[in-house]
Coordinates of C-alpha atoms in Angstrom, one line a residue:
Chain J
M1 CA -21.9 0.5 16.4
N2 CA -20.3 3.4 18.4
D3 CA -17.9 6.2 18.3
T4 CA -14.9 3.9 18.6
S5 CA -15.9 2.0 15.4
A6 CA -16.3 5.3 13.6
F7 CA -12.9 6.5 14.8
I8 CA -11.3 3.2 13.7
I9 CA -12.8 3.5 10.3
K10 CA -11.7 7.1 10.0
L11 CA -8.1 5.9 10.4
A12 CA -8.5 3.8 7.3
V13 CA -10.2 6.6 5.3
D14 CA -7.4 9.0 6.4
S15 CA -4.8 6.4 5.2
W16 CA -6.6 6.4 1.8
H17 CA -6.5 10.2 1.5
L18 CA -2.9 10.4 2.6
T19 CA -1.9 7.9 -0.1
V20 CA -3.9 9.8 -2.8
Q21 CA -2.3 13.1 -1.6
R22 CA 1.2 11.7 -1.8
F23 CA 0.6 10.2 -5.2
N24 CA -0.8 13.6 -6.4
T25 CA 2.3 15.4 -5.1
L26 CA 4.5 13.0 -7.1
L27 CA 2.3 13.3 -10.2
E28 CA 2.5 17.1 -10.1
S29 CA 6.3 16.9 -9.9
L30 CA 6.5 14.9 -13.2
N31 CA 6.1 16.7 -16.5
D32 CA 4.3 15.2 -19.5
E33 CA 7.5 14.1 -21.2
T34 CA 8.5 12.2 -18.1
L35 CA 5.1 10.6 -17.8
L36 CA 5.5 9.2 -21.3
R37 CA 8.6 7.3 -20.1
E38 CA 8.8 3.7 -19.0
I39 CA 9.2 3.2 -15.2
A40 CA 11.9 0.6 -16.1
P41 CA 13.0 -0.9 -19.4
D42 CA 10.1 -2.6 -21.2
R43 CA 7.7 -1.9 -18.4
N44 CA 4.6 0.3 -18.1
R45 CA 4.9 4.0 -18.8
G46 CA 3.8 6.7 -16.3
I47 CA 0.7 7.6 -18.5
Y48 CA -0.4 4.0 -18.4
L49 CA -0.2 3.8 -14.6
L50 CA -2.2 7.0 -14.4
G51 CA -4.9 5.7 -16.7
H52 CA -4.9 2.4 -15.0
L53 CA -5.4 3.9 -11.5
A54 CA -8.1 6.3 -12.9
A55 CA -10.0 3.2 -14.3
V56 CA -9.6 1.1 -11.1
H57 CA -10.8 4.0 -8.9
D58 CA -13.7 4.7 -11.3
R59 CA -14.8 1.1 -11.0
M60 CA -15.0 1.6 -7.2
L61 CA -18.0 3.8 -7.8
T62 CA -20.1 0.7 -8.9
L63 CA -18.2 -1.8 -6.7
L64 CA -19.1 0.2 -3.6
N65 CA -22.7 0.8 -4.8
F66 CA -22.2 4.6 -4.9
S67 CA -23.2 5.5 -8.5
E68 CA -22.7 4.7 -12.1
R69 CA -19.2 4.8 -13.6
M70 CA -17.9 8.2 -14.7
Y71 CA -15.3 7.0 -17.2
P72 CA -16.0 3.4 -18.3
H73 CA -14.1 4.0 -21.6
L74 CA -10.9 3.9 -19.6
D75 CA -11.2 0.1 -19.0
E76 CA -10.3 -1.0 -22.5
P77 CA -7.0 0.8 -22.8
F78 CA -5.9 0.7 -19.2
L79 CA -7.4 -2.5 -17.7
D80 CA -8.2 -4.9 -20.4
K81 CA -5.0 -4.2 -22.4
A82 CA -1.4 -3.9 -21.4
D83 CA 0.5 -0.6 -22.1
D84 CA 0.4 -0.3 -25.9
K85 CA 3.2 2.1 -26.7
T86 CA 1.9 2.7 -30.2
A87 CA -1.7 3.4 -29.2
D88 CA -3.4 6.8 -29.4
Y89 CA -3.9 7.4 -25.6
P90 CA -6.0 10.3 -24.2
G91 CA -3.9 13.3 -23.3
I92 CA -2.2 13.5 -19.9
A93 CA -4.1 16.6 -18.9
E94 CA -7.4 14.8 -19.6
L95 CA -6.4 11.7 -17.6
K96 CA -5.2 13.8 -14.7
S97 CA -8.5 15.7 -14.6
Q98 CA -10.5 12.4 -14.7
W99 CA -8.2 10.9 -12.0
H100 CA -8.9 13.9 -9.7
E101 CA -12.6 14.0 -10.5
V102 CA -13.1 10.3 -9.6
N103 CA -11.2 10.6 -6.4
K104 CA -13.3 13.7 -5.5
A105 CA -16.5 11.7 -6.1
L106 CA -15.2 8.8 -4.0
S107 CA -14.2 11.1 -1.1
S108 CA -17.6 12.7 -1.1
H109 CA -19.2 9.2 -0.7
F110 CA -16.7 8.1 1.9
N111 CA -17.4 11.1 4.1
Q112 CA -21.1 10.3 4.1
L113 CA -21.0 6.6 5.1
S114 CA -22.0 5.4 8.5
T115 CA -20.2 2.5 10.2
D116 CA -23.1 0.2 9.2
E117 CA -22.8 1.3 5.6
W118 CA -19.0 0.7 5.5
L119 CA -19.7 -2.8 6.6
Q120 CA -22.3 -3.5 3.9
K121 CA -21.4 -5.9 1.1
H122 CA -19.7 -4.6 -2.1
S123 CA -21.4 -5.3 -5.4
A124 CA -19.1 -8.2 -6.5
V125 CA -20.2 -10.6 -3.8
S126 CA -23.7 -12.3 -3.6
T127 CA -25.9 -11.9 -0.6
E128 CA -25.5 -15.6 0.1
D129 CA -21.7 -15.5 0.0
F130 CA -21.7 -12.3 2.1
A131 CA -23.7 -14.0 4.8
K132 CA -20.8 -16.5 5.2
E133 CA -18.0 -14.0 4.5
P134 CA -18.9 -10.7 6.1
H135 CA -15.4 -9.3 5.6
R136 CA -16.3 -8.8 1.9
N137 CA -17.5 -5.3 2.6
R138 CA -16.9 -1.8 1.5
L139 CA -14.2 -1.2 4.0
N140 CA -12.2 -4.2 2.8
V141 CA -12.3 -2.8 -0.7
L142 CA -10.9 0.5 0.7
H143 CA -8.0 -1.4 2.2
S144 CA -7.3 -3.3 -1.0
R145 CA -7.4 -0.2 -3.2
T146 CA -5.2 1.8 -0.9
N147 CA -2.6 -0.9 -1.2
H148 CA -3.1 -1.1 -4.9
L149 CA -2.4 2.6 -5.1
S150 CA 0.7 2.4 -2.9
Y151 CA 2.0 -0.4 -5.2
H152 CA 1.8 1.7 -8.3
Y153 CA 2.9 4.8 -6.4
G154 CA 6.2 3.0 -5.6
Q155 CA 6.6 2.3 -9.3
L156 CA 5.7 5.8 -10.5
R157 CA 8.3 7.1 -8.1
L158 CA 11.0 5.6 -10.2
L159 CA 10.4 8.3 -12.8
K160 CA 11.7 10.9 -10.4
S161 CA 15.3 11.5 -11.0
S162 CA 16.3 13.3 -7.9
D163 CA 16.0 10.4 -5.4
N164 CA 16.7 6.8 -5.1
G165 CA 13.0 5.9 -4.3
Chain I
M1 CA -15.3 -1.2 22.6
N2 CA -17.3 -4.0 21.1
D3 CA -17.3 -6.8 18.6
T4 CA -17.8 -4.4 15.8
S5 CA -14.6 -2.5 16.6
A6 CA -12.7 -5.8 16.8
F7 CA -14.1 -6.9 13.5
I8 CA -13.1 -3.7 11.9
I9 CA -9.6 -3.9 13.2
K10 CA -9.3 -7.4 12.0
L11 CA -9.9 -6.2 8.4
A12 CA -6.8 -4.0 8.8
V13 CA -4.7 -6.8 10.3
D14 CA -5.8 -9.2 7.5
S15 CA -4.8 -6.6 4.9
W16 CA -1.3 -6.5 6.5
H17 CA -1.1 -10.3 6.4
L18 CA -2.3 -10.5 2.9
T19 CA 0.3 -8.0 1.8
V20 CA 3.1 -9.8 3.6
Q21 CA 2.0 -13.1 2.0
R22 CA 1.9 -11.6 -1.5
F23 CA 5.4 -10.1 -1.0
N24 CA 6.7 -13.5 0.2
T25 CA 5.2 -15.3 -2.8
L26 CA 7.0 -12.8 -5.0
L27 CA 10.2 -13.1 -3.0
E28 CA 10.3 -16.9 -3.3
S29 CA 9.9 -16.6 -7.1
L30 CA 13.1 -14.6 -7.4
N31 CA 16.5 -16.3 -7.2
D32 CA 19.5 -14.8 -5.4
E33 CA 21.0 -13.6 -8.7
T34 CA 17.9 -11.7 -9.6
L35 CA 17.7 -10.2 -6.1
L36 CA 21.1 -8.7 -6.7
R37 CA 19.8 -6.8 -9.7
E38 CA 18.6 -3.2 -9.7
I39 CA 14.8 -2.8 -10.0
A40 CA 15.5 -0.1 -12.6
P41 CA 18.8 1.5 -13.9
D42 CA 20.7 3.1 -11.0
R43 CA 18.0 2.3 -8.5
N44 CA 17.9 0.0 -5.5
R45 CA 18.6 -3.6 -5.8
G46 CA 16.2 -6.3 -4.6
I47 CA 18.6 -7.2 -1.8
Y48 CA 18.5 -3.7 -0.5
L49 CA 14.7 -3.6 -0.5
L50 CA 14.6 -6.8 1.4
G51 CA 17.0 -5.5 4.0
H52 CA 15.2 -2.2 4.2
L53 CA 11.8 -3.8 4.8
A54 CA 13.3 -6.2 7.4
A55 CA 14.8 -3.1 9.2
V56 CA 11.6 -1.1 9.0
H57 CA 9.5 -4.0 10.3
D58 CA 12.0 -4.7 13.1
R59 CA 11.7 -1.1 14.2
M60 CA 7.9 -1.7 14.6
L61 CA 8.7 -3.9 17.6
T62 CA 9.8 -0.9 19.6
L63 CA 7.5 1.6 17.9
L64 CA 4.5 -0.5 18.9
N65 CA 5.9 -1.1 22.4
F66 CA 6.0 -4.9 21.8
S67 CA 9.7 -5.7 22.6
E68 CA 13.3 -4.9 22.0
R69 CA 14.6 -4.9 18.4
M70 CA 15.7 -8.2 17.0
Y71 CA 18.0 -7.0 14.3
P72 CA 19.1 -3.4 15.0
H73 CA 22.3 -3.9 13.0
L74 CA 20.1 -3.7 9.9
D75 CA 19.5 0.0 10.3
E76 CA 23.0 1.2 9.3
P77 CA 23.2 -0.5 5.9
F78 CA 19.4 -0.5 5.0
L79 CA 18.0 2.6 6.6
D80 CA 20.7 5.1 7.3
K81 CA 22.5 4.5 4.0
A82 CA 21.4 4.2 0.4
D83 CA 22.0 1.0 -1.5
D84 CA 25.8 0.7 -1.6
K85 CA 26.5 -1.6 -4.5
T86 CA 30.1 -2.2 -3.4
A87 CA 29.3 -3.0 0.3
D88 CA 29.6 -6.4 1.9
Y89 CA 25.9 -7.1 2.6
P90 CA 24.6 -10.0 4.7
G91 CA 23.7 -13.0 2.6
I92 CA 20.2 -13.2 1.1
A93 CA 19.3 -16.4 2.9
E94 CA 20.1 -14.6 6.2
L95 CA 18.1 -11.5 5.3
K96 CA 15.2 -13.7 4.3
S97 CA 15.3 -15.6 7.5
Q98 CA 15.4 -12.3 9.5
W99 CA 12.5 -10.9 7.5
H100 CA 10.4 -13.9 8.2
E101 CA 11.3 -14.0 11.9
V102 CA 10.4 -10.4 12.5
N103 CA 7.1 -10.7 10.7
K104 CA 6.3 -13.8 12.8
A105 CA 7.0 -11.9 16.0
L106 CA 4.8 -9.0 14.8
S107 CA 1.9 -11.3 13.9
S108 CA 2.1 -12.9 17.3
H109 CA 1.8 -9.5 19.0
F110 CA -1.0 -8.4 16.6
N111 CA -3.0 -11.4 17.3
Q112 CA -3.0 -10.7 21.1
L113 CA -4.0 -7.0 21.1
S114 CA -7.4 -5.9 22.2
T115 CA -9.2 -3.0 20.6
D116 CA -8.1 -0.8 23.5
E117 CA -4.5 -1.8 23.0
W118 CA -4.6 -1.1 19.2
L119 CA -5.7 2.4 20.0
Q120 CA -2.9 3.1 22.5
K121 CA -0.2 5.5 21.5
H122 CA 2.9 4.4 19.7
S123 CA 6.3 5.1 21.2
A124 CA 7.3 8.0 18.9
V125 CA 4.6 10.3 20.2
S126 CA 4.5 11.9 23.7
T127 CA 1.7 11.5 26.1
E128 CA 0.9 15.2 25.7
D129 CA 0.8 15.1 21.9
F130 CA -1.2 11.9 22.0
A131 CA -3.9 13.5 24.1
K132 CA -4.4 16.1 21.3
E133 CA -3.8 13.6 18.4
P134 CA -5.4 10.3 19.4
H135 CA -5.0 9.0 15.8
R136 CA -1.2 8.5 16.5
N137 CA -1.9 5.0 17.7
R138 CA -0.7 1.5 16.9
L139 CA -3.4 0.9 14.3
N140 CA -2.3 4.0 12.4
V141 CA 1.3 2.6 12.3
L142 CA -0.1 -0.7 10.9
H143 CA -1.9 1.2 8.1
S144 CA 1.3 3.2 7.3
R145 CA 3.5 0.2 7.2
T146 CA 1.1 -1.9 5.1
N147 CA 1.3 0.9 2.5
H148 CA 5.0 1.1 2.8
L149 CA 5.3 -2.6 2.1
S150 CA 2.9 -2.3 -0.9
Y151 CA 5.1 0.6 -2.2
H152 CA 8.2 -1.5 -2.3
Y153 CA 6.3 -4.7 -3.3
G154 CA 5.4 -2.8 -6.5
Q155 CA 9.0 -2.0 -7.1
L156 CA 10.3 -5.5 -6.3
R157 CA 7.8 -6.8 -8.8
L158 CA 9.8 -5.2 -11.6
L159 CA 12.5 -7.9 -11.1
K160 CA 10.0 -10.5 -12.3
S161 CA 10.5 -11.1 -16.0
S162 CA 7.3 -12.9 -16.9
D163 CA 4.8 -10.1 -16.5
N164 CA 4.4 -6.4 -17.0
G165 CA 3.9 -5.6 -13.2

């Protein structure tokens, strides 16, 4: 463990934060009416992607052994089920607030982790498996979730009318 | 520089390869007719995203100081211009082949880099600026391009009819 390792990890954490920031800039440019639209015919609506991402990021709190979940009730509508266009979803303002709160909590934990701690196992792998597969660590979850966010960011971008995203 | 740094960098390189693999699995599941469709009304077609990604990855060869470009002619139709639905684009088989070739070349370079070399500056930053901003290195480009690929992967996924992407 040395400064080089910490510097390299910071590049990944910065990439996470940049992706969250870009997503938030896009989110703020879309009004509630637009977020209730489908990203493409018969596909997920903006509100579903927002709730889905809030749920997935909330699950990171336990997956990374940081804390209890903040909003476990998001799983049922936004992870277990597909976008139900007749369902009574939480309001967009509420979902946005939860999205921002969970990312704030994650960032606060990220900023406190040492290199050793980043390389510790996540909660979905057993100690035995982790001994054989040491890449199943917190940092790997960070990479995976950054890509997951970029994936849905590319989709949400389709709701913006002024560019060809 | 030590084994820990190399291990941490490998997580990022593995994340790149996983994203390319997933994209390729999706690509192979879409026939040429489907790739000529728009991902959403009035948006880019699959063929354009494929050419765009091939051009962006080809540019990484020079950006990362690996080699000359392999397919610089892709820039004009797929980077400089928006999707022109009346243009005479290269065939999909040719674009797929170029996409695979450029990724093969990149992988070959990635696998040979030491930790020191990953942290060297990329070609779009001056030596003076790099001294002040050491994060503008090859590894940072890797993070950025992995996210870029995930962004368009999420969009291309919309061409698949059997799921809700």
